[in-house]
């Protein structure tokens, strides 16, 4: 079956440092990937997405990298701030799967002052 | 601002009763909405796809008679947990594909803020 998983359950970084959150996916038929941020007690918040025909996409302070060869996805957060503390999920969609997303297990990002 | 609104945010009910959760798309139409469930410190698990004007599509292992989904309009989907039991206590989250450009075929899902259900 399909699985989307994360390498590290918890990541601690110093304020101002860059954060890198990793994600592995197993299905080569995945064509679309999204990163979400979830704060405690809230629903996931869209951060950035990338399609399988790209290998990099940048947003405001965030960059997503996609390596289809090894089925690996990463989220880079520049100059990490206390407000970035949350759980981060990657999610993927299979080709022809409509808008249906499968979520990874999540990484807790803790920003230390 | 929020594009998907969910109500209630919290509900406590007694075992054996039913609870309805509403999910609304704000200022856009959603022919499809998705219902997820999340247990503490775990990921989101898709329960079902809500289809406007037709039956919902349930994921394997999700009881359709227990989790009733109604998508009667283009802006509202409801999830009713029937005969709730303590093991149904969870965080239920709905989502809808949204794009500022109007086309949703390849749009990311936007999520409501979830409903914390506690069954006593």
PDB file of N, CA and C in Angstrom, chain A residues 28-76:
ATOM      1  N   UNK A  28       5.535   5.821  -6.494  1.00  0.00           N
ATOM      2  CA  UNK A  28       6.054   6.616  -7.604  1.00  0.00           C
ATOM      3  C   UNK A  28       4.946   7.246  -8.428  1.00  0.00           C
ATOM      4  N   UNK A  29       3.695   6.839  -8.171  1.00  0.00           N
ATOM      5  CA  UNK A  29       2.557   7.433  -8.879  1.00  0.00           C
ATOM      6  C   UNK A  29       2.066   8.716  -8.213  1.00  0.00           C
ATOM      7  N   UNK A  30       2.723   9.138  -7.158  1.00  0.00           N
ATOM      8  CA  UNK A  30       2.357  10.414  -6.528  1.00  0.00           C
ATOM      9  C   UNK A  30       2.801  11.558  -7.429  1.00  0.00           C
ATOM     10  N   UNK A  31       1.909  12.490  -7.688  1.00  0.00           N
ATOM     11  CA  UNK A  31       2.238  13.568  -8.618  1.00  0.00           C
ATOM     12  C   UNK A  31       2.132  14.958  -8.009  1.00  0.00           C
ATOM     13  N   UNK A  32       1.754  15.018  -6.747  1.00  0.00           N
ATOM     14  CA  UNK A  32       1.533  16.331  -6.137  1.00  0.00           C
ATOM     15  C   UNK A  32       1.795  16.187  -4.654  1.00  0.00           C
ATOM     16  N   UNK A  33       2.483  17.172  -4.098  1.00  0.00           N
ATOM     17  CA  UNK A  33       2.910  17.089  -2.695  1.00  0.00           C
ATOM     18  C   UNK A  33       2.639  18.422  -2.007  1.00  0.00           C
ATOM     19  N   UNK A  34       2.248  18.328  -0.750  1.00  0.00           N
ATOM     20  CA  UNK A  34       1.929  19.543   0.001  1.00  0.00           C
ATOM     21  C   UNK A  34       2.546  19.442   1.390  1.00  0.00           C
ATOM     22  N   UNK A  35       2.952  20.580   1.895  1.00  0.00           N
ATOM     23  CA  UNK A  35       3.364  20.686   3.292  1.00  0.00           C
ATOM     24  C   UNK A  35       2.319  21.493   4.047  1.00  0.00           C
ATOM     25  N   UNK A  36       1.973  20.958   5.229  1.00  0.00           N
ATOM     26  CA  UNK A  36       1.034  21.633   6.110  1.00  0.00           C
ATOM     27  C   UNK A  36       1.682  21.872   7.466  1.00  0.00           C
ATOM     28  N   UNK A  37       1.220  22.923   8.118  1.00  0.00           N
ATOM     29  CA  UNK A  37       1.632  23.243   9.483  1.00  0.00           C
ATOM     30  C   UNK A  37       0.396  23.135  10.357  1.00  0.00           C
ATOM     31  N   UNK A  38       0.523  22.416  11.466  1.00  0.00           N
ATOM     32  CA  UNK A  38      -0.608  22.295  12.370  1.00  0.00           C
ATOM     33  C   UNK A  38      -0.218  22.722  13.765  1.00  0.00           C
ATOM     34  N   UNK A  39      -0.868  23.759  14.241  1.00  0.00           N
ATOM     35  CA  UNK A  39      -0.679  24.209  15.608  1.00  0.00           C
ATOM     36  C   UNK A  39      -1.663  23.458  16.504  1.00  0.00           C
ATOM     37  N   UNK A  40      -1.332  23.436  17.764  1.00  0.00           N
ATOM     38  CA  UNK A  40      -2.109  22.647  18.711  1.00  0.00           C
ATOM     39  C   UNK A  40      -3.584  23.055  18.707  1.00  0.00           C
ATOM     40  N   UNK A  41      -4.463  22.075  18.544  1.00  0.00           N
ATOM     41  CA  UNK A  41      -5.897  22.331  18.609  1.00  0.00           C
ATOM     42  C   UNK A  41      -6.489  22.960  17.366  1.00  0.00           C
ATOM     43  N   UNK A  42      -5.687  23.066  16.315  1.00  0.00           N
ATOM     44  CA  UNK A  42      -6.187  23.683  15.083  1.00  0.00           C
ATOM     45  C   UNK A  42      -6.085  22.728  13.904  1.00  0.00           C
ATOM     46  N   UNK A  43      -6.722  23.089  12.819  1.00  0.00           N
ATOM     47  CA  UNK A  43      -6.604  22.305  11.609  1.00  0.00           C
ATOM     48  C   UNK A  43      -5.301  22.611  10.890  1.00  0.00           C
ATOM     49  N   UNK A  44      -4.881  21.749   9.986  1.00  0.00           N
ATOM     50  CA  UNK A  44      -3.655  21.994   9.230  1.00  0.00           C
ATOM     51  C   UNK A  44      -3.773  23.248   8.364  1.00  0.00           C
ATOM     52  N   UNK A  45      -2.661  23.946   8.275  1.00  0.00           N
ATOM     53  CA  UNK A  45      -2.606  25.171   7.483  1.00  0.00           C
ATOM     54  C   UNK A  45      -1.662  24.945   6.305  1.00  0.00           C
ATOM     55  N   UNK A  46      -2.139  25.230   5.116  1.00  0.00           N
ATOM     56  CA  UNK A  46      -1.337  25.063   3.906  1.00  0.00           C
ATOM     57  C   UNK A  46      -0.087  25.949   3.955  1.00  0.00           C
ATOM     58  N   UNK A  47       1.058  25.351   3.621  1.00  0.00           N
ATOM     59  CA  UNK A  47       2.299  26.122   3.568  1.00  0.00           C
ATOM     60  C   UNK A  47       2.752  26.297   2.128  1.00  0.00           C
ATOM     61  N   UNK A  48       2.993  25.184   1.471  1.00  0.00           N
ATOM     62  CA  UNK A  48       3.529  25.233   0.119  1.00  0.00           C
ATOM     63  C   UNK A  48       3.277  23.890  -0.555  1.00  0.00           C
ATOM     64  N   UNK A  49       3.165  23.924  -1.876  1.00  0.00           N
ATOM     65  CA  UNK A  49       2.972  22.680  -2.616  1.00  0.00           C
ATOM     66  C   UNK A  49       3.952  22.610  -3.768  1.00  0.00           C
ATOM     67  N   UNK A  50       4.070  21.420  -4.324  1.00  0.00           N
ATOM     68  CA  UNK A  50       4.962  21.228  -5.463  1.00  0.00           C
ATOM     69  C   UNK A  50       4.434  20.072  -6.309  1.00  0.00           C
ATOM     70  N   UNK A  51       4.528  20.227  -7.599  1.00  0.00           N
ATOM     71  CA  UNK A  51       4.093  19.163  -8.505  1.00  0.00           C
ATOM     72  C   UNK A  51       5.290  18.322  -8.899  1.00  0.00           C
ATOM     73  N   UNK A  52       5.008  17.135  -9.368  1.00  0.00           N
ATOM     74  CA  UNK A  52       6.089  16.189  -9.616  1.00  0.00           C
ATOM     75  C   UNK A  52       6.960  16.573 -10.804  1.00  0.00           C
ATOM     76  N   UNK A  53       6.535  17.549 -11.594  1.00  0.00           N
ATOM     77  CA  UNK A  53       7.375  17.984 -12.717  1.00  0.00           C
ATOM     78  C   UNK A  53       8.360  19.079 -12.306  1.00  0.00           C
ATOM     79  N   UNK A  54       8.409  19.350 -11.003  1.00  0.00           N
ATOM     80  CA  UNK A  54       9.336  20.337 -10.473  1.00  0.00           C
ATOM     81  C   UNK A  54      10.228  19.668  -9.435  1.00  0.00           C
ATOM     82  N   UNK A  55      11.385  20.277  -9.149  1.00  0.00           N
ATOM     83  CA  UNK A  55      12.216  19.742  -8.072  1.00  0.00           C
ATOM     84  C   UNK A  55      12.450  20.765  -6.962  1.00  0.00           C
ATOM     85  N   UNK A  56      11.992  21.976  -7.183  1.00  0.00           N
ATOM     86  CA  UNK A  56      12.182  22.989  -6.148  1.00  0.00           C
ATOM     87  C   UNK A  56      11.117  24.055  -6.314  1.00  0.00           C
ATOM     88  N   UNK A  57      10.659  24.532  -5.170  1.00  0.00           N
ATOM     89  CA  UNK A  57       9.721  25.644  -5.202  1.00  0.00           C
ATOM     90  C   UNK A  57       9.940  26.479  -3.945  1.00  0.00           C
ATOM     91  N   UNK A  58       9.905  27.788  -4.121  1.00  0.00           N
ATOM     92  CA  UNK A  58      10.163  28.673  -2.983  1.00  0.00           C
ATOM     93  C   UNK A  58       8.958  29.522  -2.661  1.00  0.00           C
ATOM     94  N   UNK A  59       8.791  29.741  -1.353  1.00  0.00           N
ATOM     95  CA  UNK A  59       7.767  30.660  -0.901  1.00  0.00           C
ATOM     96  C   UNK A  59       8.410  31.663   0.032  1.00  0.00           C
ATOM     97  N   UNK A  60       7.618  32.261   0.841  1.00  0.00           N
ATOM     98  CA  UNK A  60       8.166  33.229   1.789  1.00  0.00           C
ATOM     99  C   UNK A  60       8.822  32.486   2.945  1.00  0.00           C
ATOM    100  N   UNK A  61      10.092  32.528   3.032  1.00  0.00           N
ATOM    101  CA  UNK A  61      10.925  31.855   4.050  1.00  0.00           C
ATOM    102  C   UNK A  61      10.888  30.344   3.964  1.00  0.00           C
ATOM    103  N   UNK A  62      10.167  29.779   3.047  1.00  0.00           N
ATOM    104  CA  UNK A  62      10.111  28.317   2.916  1.00  0.00           C
ATOM    105  C   UNK A  62      10.501  27.881   1.512  1.00  0.00           C
ATOM    106  N   UNK A  63      11.118  26.705   1.472  1.00  0.00           N
ATOM    107  CA  UNK A  63      11.492  26.091   0.203  1.00  0.00           C
ATOM    108  C   UNK A  63      11.161  24.614   0.289  1.00  0.00           C
ATOM    109  N   UNK A  64      10.561  24.094  -0.745  1.00  0.00           N
ATOM    110  CA  UNK A  64      10.308  22.657  -0.798  1.00  0.00           C
ATOM    111  C   UNK A  64      11.172  22.071  -1.898  1.00  0.00           C
ATOM    112  N   UNK A  65      11.821  20.976  -1.578  1.00  0.00           N
ATOM    113  CA  UNK A  65      12.662  20.262  -2.531  1.00  0.00           C
ATOM    114  C   UNK A  65      12.084  18.870  -2.748  1.00  0.00           C
ATOM    115  N   UNK A  66      12.048  18.465  -3.991  1.00  0.00           N
ATOM    116  CA  UNK A  66      11.515  17.159  -4.336  1.00  0.00           C
ATOM    117  C   UNK A  66      12.567  16.364  -5.098  1.00  0.00           C
ATOM    118  N   UNK A  67      12.870  15.186  -4.603  1.00  0.00           N
ATOM    119  CA  UNK A  67      13.806  14.289  -5.285  1.00  0.00           C
ATOM    120  C   UNK A  67      13.043  13.016  -5.638  1.00  0.00           C
ATOM    121  N   UNK A  68      12.613  12.946  -6.862  1.00  0.00           N
ATOM    122  CA  UNK A  68      11.776  11.821  -7.274  1.00  0.00           C
ATOM    123  C   UNK A  68      12.586  10.531  -7.394  1.00  0.00           C
ATOM    124  N   UNK A  69      13.867  10.654  -7.601  1.00  0.00           N
ATOM    125  CA  UNK A  69      14.705   9.468  -7.752  1.00  0.00           C
ATOM    126  C   UNK A  69      14.688   8.625  -6.483  1.00  0.00           C
ATOM    127  N   UNK A  70      14.788   9.320  -5.350  1.00  0.00           N
ATOM    128  CA  UNK A  70      14.787   8.598  -4.064  1.00  0.00           C
ATOM    129  C   UNK A  70      13.483   8.783  -3.315  1.00  0.00           C
ATOM    130  N   UNK A  71      12.497   9.368  -3.956  1.00  0.00           N
ATOM    131  CA  UNK A  71      11.174   9.585  -3.358  1.00  0.00           C
ATOM    132  C   UNK A  71      11.304  10.317  -2.024  1.00  0.00           C
ATOM    133  N   UNK A  72      11.891  11.475  -2.089  1.00  0.00           N
ATOM    134  CA  UNK A  72      12.156  12.253  -0.888  1.00  0.00           C
ATOM    135  C   UNK A  72      11.713  13.692  -1.089  1.00  0.00           C
ATOM    136  N   UNK A  73      11.138  14.219  -0.024  1.00  0.00           N
ATOM    137  CA  UNK A  73      10.613  15.580  -0.028  1.00  0.00           C
ATOM    138  C   UNK A  73      11.146  16.287   1.214  1.00  0.00           C
ATOM    139  N   UNK A  74      11.512  17.542   1.083  1.00  0.00           N
ATOM    140  CA  UNK A  74      11.941  18.266   2.275  1.00  0.00           C
ATOM    141  C   UNK A  74      11.339  19.663   2.298  1.00  0.00           C
ATOM    142  N   UNK A  75      11.200  20.166   3.512  1.00  0.00           N
ATOM    143  CA  UNK A  75      10.730  21.534   3.724  1.00  0.00           C
ATOM    144  C   UNK A  75      11.824  22.281   4.459  1.00  0.00           C
ATOM    145  N   UNK A  76      12.272  23.361   3.895  1.00  0.00           N
ATOM    146  CA  UNK A  76      13.285  24.182   4.534  1.00  0.00           C
ATOM    147  C   UNK A  76      12.642  25.485   4.976  1.00  0.00           C
TER     148      UNK A  76
END
